[in-house]
């Protein structure tokens, strides 16, 4: 109104300040950011496909722009992922595994191989955290697990040996890995493979029976029934190991089990330990599915960023929380939240304070 307006500003009208945005001076709101992140890292949708989907809706967003958005969101969420990391390190037992992620290498004929590592906390610290390293050097897990004390369930990768020897960490091996080697040996030695697979099957039958029991009851059941089966397996390994051809697949399977025997038998010493490390392999399935679609990460920084955002998405799904809804809420607030108050954004805490219906797990 010309009568009320004084130099373009009416002193009788209060103008609310603009809410803080996830990306300062950036265009995307938290819901759009959450949609882009979940589409790529949750639903394995490459950004060039998402770019085409937006174009069909008459919205023009370049994939390079969305890539920059994801980088900013990952940096914003870094303190929260650090908190989840601290919680996982407080676990009695951590499951870990790793897989390849191709990294674009300009000027080279092919992508180089980076590694994504997953670390799964126990029931008291129910978070799944991913970490990226440019190679499979032992420095990666050694740095991440620095100071950790407890049980570490992993494969037989030699990079963990220094952790077992220098820290108060107990190795827990994976019976699924051992079983797989005997399964692969069936073509050359079906009789022996069948015998060993039957014995390992007895161990898993006991675990199925103990699945829904408390830790104390599971420990007693293992002590009564699994320990004798392990004794039979050990005798079989020592006896047949003297007979089989040294370089045969069966000999390799037997040698693997013998070298890992102490760690393979560790799970029966505690009720809260698992017979295998399949949980970690399932956690890395999202990486395997993703690289079949988006093929590679642009650089080390992008892969590190993916690891952070995967940590949030995987931990959400572990608690049956819709990752897109969760990310929308977190990205809207985390930029103005002090570090000491970040616990409210842990997926299980957020779920407790939220009234949304749970989503089915994968």
PDB file of N, CA and C in Angstrom, residues 16 25 37 51 54 59 61 126 134 172 192 219 234 250 292 347:
ATOM      1  N   UNK A  16       9.146 -12.952   9.096  1.00  0.00           N
ATOM      2  CA  UNK A  16       9.860 -14.068   9.727  1.00  0.00           C
ATOM      3  C   UNK A  16      11.156 -14.353   8.973  1.00  0.00           C
ATOM      4  N   UNK A  25      22.524 -21.245   1.251  1.00  0.00           N
ATOM      5  CA  UNK A  25      22.323 -20.605  -0.049  1.00  0.00           C
ATOM      6  C   UNK A  25      22.090 -21.620  -1.164  1.00  0.00           C
ATOM      7  N   UNK A  37      19.286 -38.779  -2.158  1.00  0.00           N
ATOM      8  CA  UNK A  37      20.187 -39.703  -1.448  1.00  0.00           C
ATOM      9  C   UNK A  37      19.598 -41.107  -1.403  1.00  0.00           C
ATOM     10  N   UNK A  51      18.188 -37.896 -13.147  1.00  0.00           N
ATOM     11  CA  UNK A  51      18.139 -36.675 -13.951  1.00  0.00           C
ATOM     12  C   UNK A  51      17.051 -36.784 -15.021  1.00  0.00           C
ATOM     13  N   UNK A  54      13.520 -36.539 -13.439  1.00  0.00           N
ATOM     14  CA  UNK A  54      13.172 -35.141 -13.164  1.00  0.00           C
ATOM     15  C   UNK A  54      12.789 -34.409 -14.455  1.00  0.00           C
ATOM     16  N   UNK A  59      11.439 -30.739 -14.599  1.00  0.00           N
ATOM     17  CA  UNK A  59      12.374 -30.183 -13.622  1.00  0.00           C
ATOM     18  C   UNK A  59      13.782 -30.511 -14.105  1.00  0.00           C
ATOM     19  N   UNK A  61      17.479 -30.713 -13.327  1.00  0.00           N
ATOM     20  CA  UNK A  61      18.532 -30.749 -12.310  1.00  0.00           C
ATOM     21  C   UNK A  61      19.660 -31.605 -12.856  1.00  0.00           C
ATOM     22  N   UNK A 126      22.990 -50.797  18.238  1.00  0.00           N
ATOM     23  CA  UNK A 126      22.463 -51.351  16.992  1.00  0.00           C
ATOM     24  C   UNK A 126      22.587 -50.432  15.783  1.00  0.00           C
ATOM     25  N   UNK A 134      41.202 -46.339   0.361  1.00  0.00           N
ATOM     26  CA  UNK A 134      41.627 -46.432  -1.042  1.00  0.00           C
ATOM     27  C   UNK A 134      42.169 -47.800  -1.429  1.00  0.00           C
ATOM     28  N   UNK A 172      36.739 -64.171  16.165  1.00  0.00           N
ATOM     29  CA  UNK A 172      35.618 -65.095  15.975  1.00  0.00           C
ATOM     30  C   UNK A 172      35.511 -65.346  14.472  1.00  0.00           C
ATOM     31  N   UNK A 192      33.798 -87.071   0.935  1.00  0.00           N
ATOM     32  CA  UNK A 192      34.286 -86.346   2.100  1.00  0.00           C
ATOM     33  C   UNK A 192      33.521 -85.036   2.297  1.00  0.00           C
ATOM     34  N   UNK A 219      23.956 -70.428  25.404  1.00  0.00           N
ATOM     35  CA  UNK A 219      25.283 -70.905  25.812  1.00  0.00           C
ATOM     36  C   UNK A 219      25.205 -72.342  26.340  1.00  0.00           C
ATOM     37  N   UNK A 234      36.727 -81.855  14.563  1.00  0.00           N
ATOM     38  CA  UNK A 234      38.182 -81.728  14.733  1.00  0.00           C
ATOM     39  C   UNK A 234      38.876 -83.057  14.464  1.00  0.00           C
ATOM     40  N   UNK A 250      39.789 -80.263  -1.535  1.00  0.00           N
ATOM     41  CA  UNK A 250      39.452 -80.759  -0.196  1.00  0.00           C
ATOM     42  C   UNK A 250      40.567 -80.459   0.790  1.00  0.00           C
ATOM     43  N   UNK A 292      26.623 -52.270  -9.534  1.00  0.00           N
ATOM     44  CA  UNK A 292      26.119 -52.799 -10.793  1.00  0.00           C
ATOM     45  C   UNK A 292      25.292 -51.761 -11.543  1.00  0.00           C
ATOM     46  N   UNK A 347      19.041 -43.464  14.701  1.00  0.00           N
ATOM     47  CA  UNK A 347      17.792 -44.020  14.155  1.00  0.00           C
ATOM     48  C   UNK A 347      16.854 -44.633  15.183  1.00  0.00           C
TER      49      UNK A 347
END
